[in-house]
Coordinates of C-alpha atoms in Angstrom, one line a residue:
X1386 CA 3.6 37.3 15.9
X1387 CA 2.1 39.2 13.0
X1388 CA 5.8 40.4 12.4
X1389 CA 7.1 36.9 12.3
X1390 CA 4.5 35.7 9.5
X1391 CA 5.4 38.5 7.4
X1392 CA 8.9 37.5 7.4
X1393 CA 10.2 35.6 4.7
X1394 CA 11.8 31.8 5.1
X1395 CA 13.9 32.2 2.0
X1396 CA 15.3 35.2 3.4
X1397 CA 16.1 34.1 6.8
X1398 CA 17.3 30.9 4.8
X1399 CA 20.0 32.7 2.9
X1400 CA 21.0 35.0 5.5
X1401 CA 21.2 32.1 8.3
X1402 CA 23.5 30.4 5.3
X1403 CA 25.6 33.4 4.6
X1404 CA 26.5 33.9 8.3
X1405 CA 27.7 30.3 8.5
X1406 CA 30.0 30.7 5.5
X1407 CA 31.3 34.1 6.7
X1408 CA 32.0 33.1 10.0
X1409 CA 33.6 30.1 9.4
X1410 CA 31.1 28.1 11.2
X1411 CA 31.0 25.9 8.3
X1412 CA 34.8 26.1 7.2
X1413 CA 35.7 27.2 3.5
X1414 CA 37.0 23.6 2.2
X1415 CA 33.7 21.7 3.2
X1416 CA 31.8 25.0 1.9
X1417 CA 33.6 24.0 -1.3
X1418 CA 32.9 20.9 -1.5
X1419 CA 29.1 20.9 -0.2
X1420 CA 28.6 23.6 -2.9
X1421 CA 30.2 21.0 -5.6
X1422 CA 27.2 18.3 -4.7
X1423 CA 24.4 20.6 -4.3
X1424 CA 24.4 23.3 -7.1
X1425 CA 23.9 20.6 -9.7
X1426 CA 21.5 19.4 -7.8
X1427 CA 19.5 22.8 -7.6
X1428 CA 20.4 23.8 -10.5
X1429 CA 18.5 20.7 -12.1
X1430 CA 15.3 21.5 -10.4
X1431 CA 15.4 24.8 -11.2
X1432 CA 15.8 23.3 -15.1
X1433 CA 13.1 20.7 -14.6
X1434 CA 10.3 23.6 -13.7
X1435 CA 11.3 25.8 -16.9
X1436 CA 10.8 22.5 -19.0
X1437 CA 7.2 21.9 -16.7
X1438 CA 6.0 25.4 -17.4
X1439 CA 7.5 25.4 -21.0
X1440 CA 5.7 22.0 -21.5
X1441 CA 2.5 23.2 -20.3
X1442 CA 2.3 26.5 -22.5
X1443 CA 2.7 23.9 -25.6
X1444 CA 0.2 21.7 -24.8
X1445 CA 2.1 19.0 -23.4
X1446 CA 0.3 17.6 -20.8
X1447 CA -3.4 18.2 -22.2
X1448 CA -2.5 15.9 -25.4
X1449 CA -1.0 13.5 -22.8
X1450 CA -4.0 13.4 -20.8
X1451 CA -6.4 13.6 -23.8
X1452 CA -4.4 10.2 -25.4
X1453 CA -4.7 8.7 -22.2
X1454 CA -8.3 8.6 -21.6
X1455 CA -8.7 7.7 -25.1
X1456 CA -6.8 4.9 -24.5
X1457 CA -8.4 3.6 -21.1
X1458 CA -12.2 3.8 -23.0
X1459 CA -13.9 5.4 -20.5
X1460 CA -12.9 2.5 -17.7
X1461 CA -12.0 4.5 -14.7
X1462 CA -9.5 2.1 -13.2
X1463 CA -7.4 1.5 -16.8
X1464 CA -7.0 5.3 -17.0
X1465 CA -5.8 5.2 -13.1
X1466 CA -3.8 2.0 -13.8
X1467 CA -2.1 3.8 -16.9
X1468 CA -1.0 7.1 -14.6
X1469 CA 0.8 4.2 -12.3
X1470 CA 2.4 2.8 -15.2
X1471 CA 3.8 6.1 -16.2
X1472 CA 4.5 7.8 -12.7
X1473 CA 6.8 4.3 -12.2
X1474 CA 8.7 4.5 -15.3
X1475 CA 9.2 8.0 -15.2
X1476 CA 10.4 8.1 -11.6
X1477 CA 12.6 4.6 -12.5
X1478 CA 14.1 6.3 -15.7
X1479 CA 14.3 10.4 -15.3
X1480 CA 13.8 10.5 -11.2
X1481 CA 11.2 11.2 -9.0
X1482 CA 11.9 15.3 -9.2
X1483 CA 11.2 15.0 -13.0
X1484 CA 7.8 12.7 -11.9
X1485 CA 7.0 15.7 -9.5
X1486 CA 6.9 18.0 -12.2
X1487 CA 6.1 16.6 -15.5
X1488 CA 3.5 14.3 -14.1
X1489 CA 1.1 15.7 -11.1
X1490 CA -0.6 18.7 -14.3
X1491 CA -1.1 15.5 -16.4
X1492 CA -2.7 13.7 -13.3
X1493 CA -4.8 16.5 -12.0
X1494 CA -5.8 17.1 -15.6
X1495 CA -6.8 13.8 -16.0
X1496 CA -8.7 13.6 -12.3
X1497 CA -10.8 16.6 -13.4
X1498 CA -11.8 14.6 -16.7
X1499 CA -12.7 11.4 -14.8
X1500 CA -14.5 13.3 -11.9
X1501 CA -16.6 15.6 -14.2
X1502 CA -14.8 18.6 -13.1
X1503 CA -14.6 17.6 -8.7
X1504 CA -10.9 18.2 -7.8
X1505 CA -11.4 15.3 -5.2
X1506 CA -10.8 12.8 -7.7
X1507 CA -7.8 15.4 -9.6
X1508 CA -6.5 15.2 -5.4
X1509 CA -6.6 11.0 -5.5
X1510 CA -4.8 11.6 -9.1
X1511 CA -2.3 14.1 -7.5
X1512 CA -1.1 12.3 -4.2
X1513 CA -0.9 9.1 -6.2
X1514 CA 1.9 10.5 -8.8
X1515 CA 3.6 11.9 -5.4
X1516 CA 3.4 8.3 -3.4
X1517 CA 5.0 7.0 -6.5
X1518 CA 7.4 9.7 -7.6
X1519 CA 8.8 8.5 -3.7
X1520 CA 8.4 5.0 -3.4
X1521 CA 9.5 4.2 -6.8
X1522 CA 12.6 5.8 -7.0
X1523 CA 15.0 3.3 -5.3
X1524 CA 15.6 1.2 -8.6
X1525 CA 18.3 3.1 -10.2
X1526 CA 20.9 5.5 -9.5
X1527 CA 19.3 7.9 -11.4
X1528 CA 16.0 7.8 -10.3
X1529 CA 16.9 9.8 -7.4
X1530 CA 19.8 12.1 -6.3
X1531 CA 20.4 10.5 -3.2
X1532 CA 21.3 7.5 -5.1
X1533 CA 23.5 9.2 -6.9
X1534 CA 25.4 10.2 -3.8
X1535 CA 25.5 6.9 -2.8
X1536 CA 26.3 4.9 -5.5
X1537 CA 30.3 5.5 -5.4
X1538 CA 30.0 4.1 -2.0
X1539 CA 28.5 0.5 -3.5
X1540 CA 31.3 0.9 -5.8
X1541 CA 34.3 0.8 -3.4
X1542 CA 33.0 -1.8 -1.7
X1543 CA 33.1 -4.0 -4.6
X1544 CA 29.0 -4.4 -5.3
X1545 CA 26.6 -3.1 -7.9
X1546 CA 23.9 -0.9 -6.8
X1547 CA 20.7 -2.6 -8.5
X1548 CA 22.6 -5.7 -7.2
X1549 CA 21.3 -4.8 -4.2
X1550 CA 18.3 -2.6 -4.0
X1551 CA 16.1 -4.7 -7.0
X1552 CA 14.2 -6.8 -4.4
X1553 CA 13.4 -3.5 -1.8
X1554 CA 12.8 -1.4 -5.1
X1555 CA 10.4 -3.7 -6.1
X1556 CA 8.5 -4.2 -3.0
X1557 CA 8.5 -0.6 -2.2
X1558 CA 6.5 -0.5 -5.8
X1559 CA 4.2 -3.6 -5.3
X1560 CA 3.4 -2.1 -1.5
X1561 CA 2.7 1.7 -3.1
X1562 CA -0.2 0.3 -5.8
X1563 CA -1.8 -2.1 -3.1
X1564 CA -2.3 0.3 -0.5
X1565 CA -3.4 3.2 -3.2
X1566 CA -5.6 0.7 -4.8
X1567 CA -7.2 0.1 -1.7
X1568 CA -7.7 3.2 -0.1
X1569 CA -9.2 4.8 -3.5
X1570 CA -11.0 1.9 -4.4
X1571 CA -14.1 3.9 -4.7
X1572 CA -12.5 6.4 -7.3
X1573 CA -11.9 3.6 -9.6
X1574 CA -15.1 2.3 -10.8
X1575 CA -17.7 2.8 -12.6
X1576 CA -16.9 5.2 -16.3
X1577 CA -16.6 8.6 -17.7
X1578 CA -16.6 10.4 -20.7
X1579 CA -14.1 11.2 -22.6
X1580 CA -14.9 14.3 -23.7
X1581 CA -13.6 16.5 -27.3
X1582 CA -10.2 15.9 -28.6
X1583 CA -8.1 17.5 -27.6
X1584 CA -6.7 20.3 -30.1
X1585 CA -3.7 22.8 -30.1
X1586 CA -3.2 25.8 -30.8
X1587 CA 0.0 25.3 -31.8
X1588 CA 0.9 21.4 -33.4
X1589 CA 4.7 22.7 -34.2
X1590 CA 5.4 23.8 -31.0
X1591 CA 3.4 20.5 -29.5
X1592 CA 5.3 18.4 -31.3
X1593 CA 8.6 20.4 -31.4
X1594 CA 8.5 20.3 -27.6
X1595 CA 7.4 17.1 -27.2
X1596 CA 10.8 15.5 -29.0
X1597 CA 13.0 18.1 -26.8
X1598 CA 11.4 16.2 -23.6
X1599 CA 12.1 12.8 -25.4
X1600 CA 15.6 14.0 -25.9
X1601 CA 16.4 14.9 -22.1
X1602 CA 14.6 11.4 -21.3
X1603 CA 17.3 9.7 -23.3
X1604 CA 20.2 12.7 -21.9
X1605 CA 19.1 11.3 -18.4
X1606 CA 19.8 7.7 -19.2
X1607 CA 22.8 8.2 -20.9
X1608 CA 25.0 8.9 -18.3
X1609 CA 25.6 12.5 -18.9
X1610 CA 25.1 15.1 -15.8
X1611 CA 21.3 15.4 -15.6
X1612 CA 21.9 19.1 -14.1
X1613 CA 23.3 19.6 -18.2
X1614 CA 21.0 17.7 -19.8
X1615 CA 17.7 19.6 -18.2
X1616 CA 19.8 23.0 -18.7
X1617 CA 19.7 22.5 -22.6
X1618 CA 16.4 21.0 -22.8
X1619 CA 15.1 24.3 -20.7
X1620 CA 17.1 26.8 -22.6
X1621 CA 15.7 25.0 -26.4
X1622 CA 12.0 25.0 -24.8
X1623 CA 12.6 28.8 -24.0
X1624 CA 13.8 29.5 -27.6
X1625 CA 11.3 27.3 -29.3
X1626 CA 8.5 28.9 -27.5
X1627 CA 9.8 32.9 -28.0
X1628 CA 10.1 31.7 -31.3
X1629 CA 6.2 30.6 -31.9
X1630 CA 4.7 32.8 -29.1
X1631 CA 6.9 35.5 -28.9
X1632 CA 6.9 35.7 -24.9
X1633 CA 8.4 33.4 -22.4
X1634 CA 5.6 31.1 -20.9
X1635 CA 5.7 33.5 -17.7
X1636 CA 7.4 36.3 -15.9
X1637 CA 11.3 35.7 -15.5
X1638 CA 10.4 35.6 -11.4
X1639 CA 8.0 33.0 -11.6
X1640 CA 9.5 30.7 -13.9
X1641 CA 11.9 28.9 -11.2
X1642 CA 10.6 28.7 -7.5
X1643 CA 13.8 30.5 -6.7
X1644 CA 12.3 31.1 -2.5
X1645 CA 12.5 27.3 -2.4
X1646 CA 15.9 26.7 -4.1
X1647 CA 16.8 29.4 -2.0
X1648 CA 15.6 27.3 1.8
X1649 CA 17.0 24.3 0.7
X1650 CA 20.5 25.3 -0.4
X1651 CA 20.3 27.4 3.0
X1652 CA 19.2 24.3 4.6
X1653 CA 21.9 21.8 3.1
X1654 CA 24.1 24.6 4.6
X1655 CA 23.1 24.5 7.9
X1656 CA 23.1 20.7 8.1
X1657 CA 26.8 20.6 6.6
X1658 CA 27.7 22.9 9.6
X1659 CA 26.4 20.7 12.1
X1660 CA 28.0 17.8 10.7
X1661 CA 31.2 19.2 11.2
X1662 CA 30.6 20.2 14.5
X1663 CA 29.9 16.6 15.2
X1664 CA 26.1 16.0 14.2
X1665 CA 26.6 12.8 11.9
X1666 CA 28.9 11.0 15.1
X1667 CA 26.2 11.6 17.2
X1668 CA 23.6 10.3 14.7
X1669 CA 26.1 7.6 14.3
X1670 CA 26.2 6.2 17.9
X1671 CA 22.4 6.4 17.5
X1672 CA 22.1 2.9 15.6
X1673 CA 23.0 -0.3 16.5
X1674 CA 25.4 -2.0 14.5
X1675 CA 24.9 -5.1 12.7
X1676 CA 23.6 -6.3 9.1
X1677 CA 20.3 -8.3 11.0
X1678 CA 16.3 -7.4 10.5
X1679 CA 16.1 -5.3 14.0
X1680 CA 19.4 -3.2 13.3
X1681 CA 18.9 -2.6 9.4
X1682 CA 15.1 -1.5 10.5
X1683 CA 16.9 1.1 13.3
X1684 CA 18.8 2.3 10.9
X1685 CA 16.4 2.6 8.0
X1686 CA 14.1 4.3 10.9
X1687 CA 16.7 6.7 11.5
X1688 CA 16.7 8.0 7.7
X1689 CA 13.0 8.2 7.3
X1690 CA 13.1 10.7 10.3
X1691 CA 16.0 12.7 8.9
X1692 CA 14.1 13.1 6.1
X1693 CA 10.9 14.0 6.5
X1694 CA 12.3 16.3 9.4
X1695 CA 15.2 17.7 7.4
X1696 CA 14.2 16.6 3.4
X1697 CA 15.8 13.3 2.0
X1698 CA 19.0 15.0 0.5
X1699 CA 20.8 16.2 4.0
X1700 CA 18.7 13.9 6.0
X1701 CA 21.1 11.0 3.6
X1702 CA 24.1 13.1 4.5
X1703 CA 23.2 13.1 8.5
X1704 CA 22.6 9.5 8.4
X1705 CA 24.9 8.1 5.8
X1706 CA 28.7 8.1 8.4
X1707 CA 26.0 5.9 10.5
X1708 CA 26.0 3.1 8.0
X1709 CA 29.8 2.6 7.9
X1710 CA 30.9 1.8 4.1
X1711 CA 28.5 -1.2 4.7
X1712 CA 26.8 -1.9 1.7
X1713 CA 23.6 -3.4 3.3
X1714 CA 23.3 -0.5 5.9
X1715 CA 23.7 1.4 3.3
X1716 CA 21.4 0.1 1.5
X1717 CA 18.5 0.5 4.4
X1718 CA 19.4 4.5 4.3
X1719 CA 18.4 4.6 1.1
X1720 CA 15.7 3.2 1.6
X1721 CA 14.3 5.4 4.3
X1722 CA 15.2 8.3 2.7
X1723 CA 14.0 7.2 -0.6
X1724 CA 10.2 5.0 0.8
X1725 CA 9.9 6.8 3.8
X1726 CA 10.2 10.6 3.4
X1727 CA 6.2 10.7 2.7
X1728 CA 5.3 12.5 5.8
X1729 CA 6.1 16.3 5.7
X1730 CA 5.7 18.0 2.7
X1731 CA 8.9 19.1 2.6
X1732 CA 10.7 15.9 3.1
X1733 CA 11.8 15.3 -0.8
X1734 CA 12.8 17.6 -3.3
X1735 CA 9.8 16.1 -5.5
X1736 CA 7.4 16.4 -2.4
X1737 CA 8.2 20.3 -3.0
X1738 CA 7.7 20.5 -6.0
X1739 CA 4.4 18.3 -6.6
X1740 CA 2.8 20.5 -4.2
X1741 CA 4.0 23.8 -6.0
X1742 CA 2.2 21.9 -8.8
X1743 CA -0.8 21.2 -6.9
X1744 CA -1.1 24.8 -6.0
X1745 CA -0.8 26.7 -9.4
X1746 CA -3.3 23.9 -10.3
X1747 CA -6.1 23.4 -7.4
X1748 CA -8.1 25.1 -5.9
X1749 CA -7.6 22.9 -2.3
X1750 CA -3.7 21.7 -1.4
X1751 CA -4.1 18.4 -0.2
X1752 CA -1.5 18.8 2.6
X1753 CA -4.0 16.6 5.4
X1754 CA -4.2 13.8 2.4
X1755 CA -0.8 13.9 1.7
X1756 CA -0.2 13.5 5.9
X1757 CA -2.9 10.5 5.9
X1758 CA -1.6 8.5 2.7
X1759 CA 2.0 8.7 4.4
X1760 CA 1.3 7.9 7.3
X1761 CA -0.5 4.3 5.7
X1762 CA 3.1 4.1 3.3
X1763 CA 5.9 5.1 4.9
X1764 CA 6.1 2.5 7.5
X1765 CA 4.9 -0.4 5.3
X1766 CA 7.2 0.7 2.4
X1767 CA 10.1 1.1 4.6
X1768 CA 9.3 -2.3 6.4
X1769 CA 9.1 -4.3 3.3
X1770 CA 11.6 -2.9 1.8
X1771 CA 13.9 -3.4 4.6
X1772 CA 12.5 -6.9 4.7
X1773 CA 13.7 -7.7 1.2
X1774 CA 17.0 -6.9 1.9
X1775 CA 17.2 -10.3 3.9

């Protein structure tokens, strides 16, 4: 056993992956094509955590925080009320992965300042921009990847894709802030100080870094490839900051989380290999067919366990043959893989990464209160979001 825990999952990952290329397990034309879909899509996270770390080093997120509690005046709930307002426009507008990593050092920064320093309130902070950097990402294509996928699908069969996922997006959002609300009712009153201005070291760099981020906001919305758009916006951070500091913000091998890339492309692989070897007919005869509450729920089910057992990206391609070019059933995968995958931590891309967030920043990884809150959202988000589809 003590063998097993010193080997390495991104290892095994890439040589699992590997095998299944070379053998032909997973055949060279779907290799091809399964490499077109996901490469961009790693090779934007692996963007998005050079523009995090580059941020951070500039002073980023400790002006943001510092402006924010200015602006709530010491009330505990309008600071807390603020970080929702920004986790849902950020996720809506530049996608829960950007949320993940821009937004959770701002929020545990900004849980530290309300709590006098206790990481438990930083922790309510933390799993709130993670609920929301989930639940509020069903709005728009772009706010998350599996959208993207799917959105040519709404497209062919003749419907817009906000046509049809406002009312569940919104829900999903209304549901997420309730239940938060609720359960950290006791974080959010009473008030705090303030504290110094913030002010730093650097203002060029601040504010030179600060525009690049604005530009890739508007790069995102634009329509251009967000994999391109974070590229440049991480490659300018990295020359603006060599240019003031002289030095990279850290060591080449710890500026992407490279292990993690590494498992997920192995695990898109292995998923892609079972599909082809009949995995997504056999998920397919799993749910009943129909457009009414009971099947939509089934199949909406169905993708909140492929996710959360798989991660949201290849649990969408298990689940997605099951919903038939519908536009509805589609509708309800997307919504389990985009509400519902709030139980593992490994069951979004931004789940990943907030908690590879959370680590570099706390001193406790609130894996058990990331368990508990999903466990309270998943079901209800899914179930009102599937609701609204009606």
């Amino acid at each position: 056993m003590s063998v097993l825990r010193r080997v390495p999952w991104w290892a095994v990952g890439a040589v699992v992956a590997t095998v299944a290329v070379v053998t032909g397990a997973l055949p060279a034309p779907e290799a091809r094509e399964l490499a077109g879909r996901v490469l961009p899509v790693l090779g934007f996270v692996a963007a998005l955590t050079v523009v995090a770390e580059c941020c951070a080093v500039a002073g980023v997120f400790d002006a943001a925080t510092d402006g924010a509690a200015r602006l709530a005046r010491g009330r505990r709930w309008a600071l807390w009320l603020l970080l929702v307002l920004v986790a849902i426009a950020s996720t809506v507008v530049l996608s829960l992965d950007t949320t993940a990593v821009l937004l959770t050092p701002l929020a545990i920064r900004a849980g530290r300042r309300v709590g006098g320093g206790d990481d438990r309130t930083a922790v309510f902070y933390a799993l709130t921009v993670v609920a929301l950097a989930n639940t509020a990402s069903l709005l728009l294509p772009v706010s998350n990847l599996t959208n993207l996928l799917a959105d040519h699908r709404f497209a062919t069969a003749g419907v817009g894709y906000v046509g049809v996922m406002w009312r569940p997006a919104l829900v999903a959002i209304a549901v997420t802030v309730a239940v938060l609300a609720v359960r950290g009712r006791h974080r959010l009153t009473g008030a705090f100080e303030p504290g110094e201005r913030y002010r730093p070291p650097d203002r060029t760099l601040l504010v030179a870094t600060a525009a690049v981020v604005g530009a890739m906001a508007v790069g995102f919305v634009s329509g251009a490839p967000v994999w391109l758009v974070a590229g440049v916006a991480a490659v300018l951070l990295l020359g603006l900051g060599g240019w003031r500091r002289g030095r990279w913000p850290a060591p080449v091998g710890q500026l992407v989380p490279w292990r993690m890339l590494l498992v997920v492309g192995a695990l898109f692989v292995l998923v892609e290999t079972a599909q082809v070897r009949g995995l997504g007919d056999w998920v397919a005869g799993l749910a009943p067919a129909g457009t009414s509450t009971g099947p939509l729920l089934a199949l909406a089910g169905l993708a909140t366990g492929a996710a959360n057992l798989l991660n949201n990206l290849p649990g969408y391609l298990v689940v997605e043959p099951a919903a038939g070019g519908d536009p509805t059933r589609l509708a309800a995968v997307l919504i389990g893989v985009g509400a519902g995958p709030l139980l593992t931590p490994w069951a979004s891309l931004a789940t990943v990464l907030w908690l590879e967030r959370c680590r570099r920043m706390l001193t406790h990884v609130p894996v058990r209160g990331l368990l508990v809150q999903g466990l309270w959202l998943a079901p209800l988000c899914v179930l009102a979001g599937v609701l609204a589809l009606g």
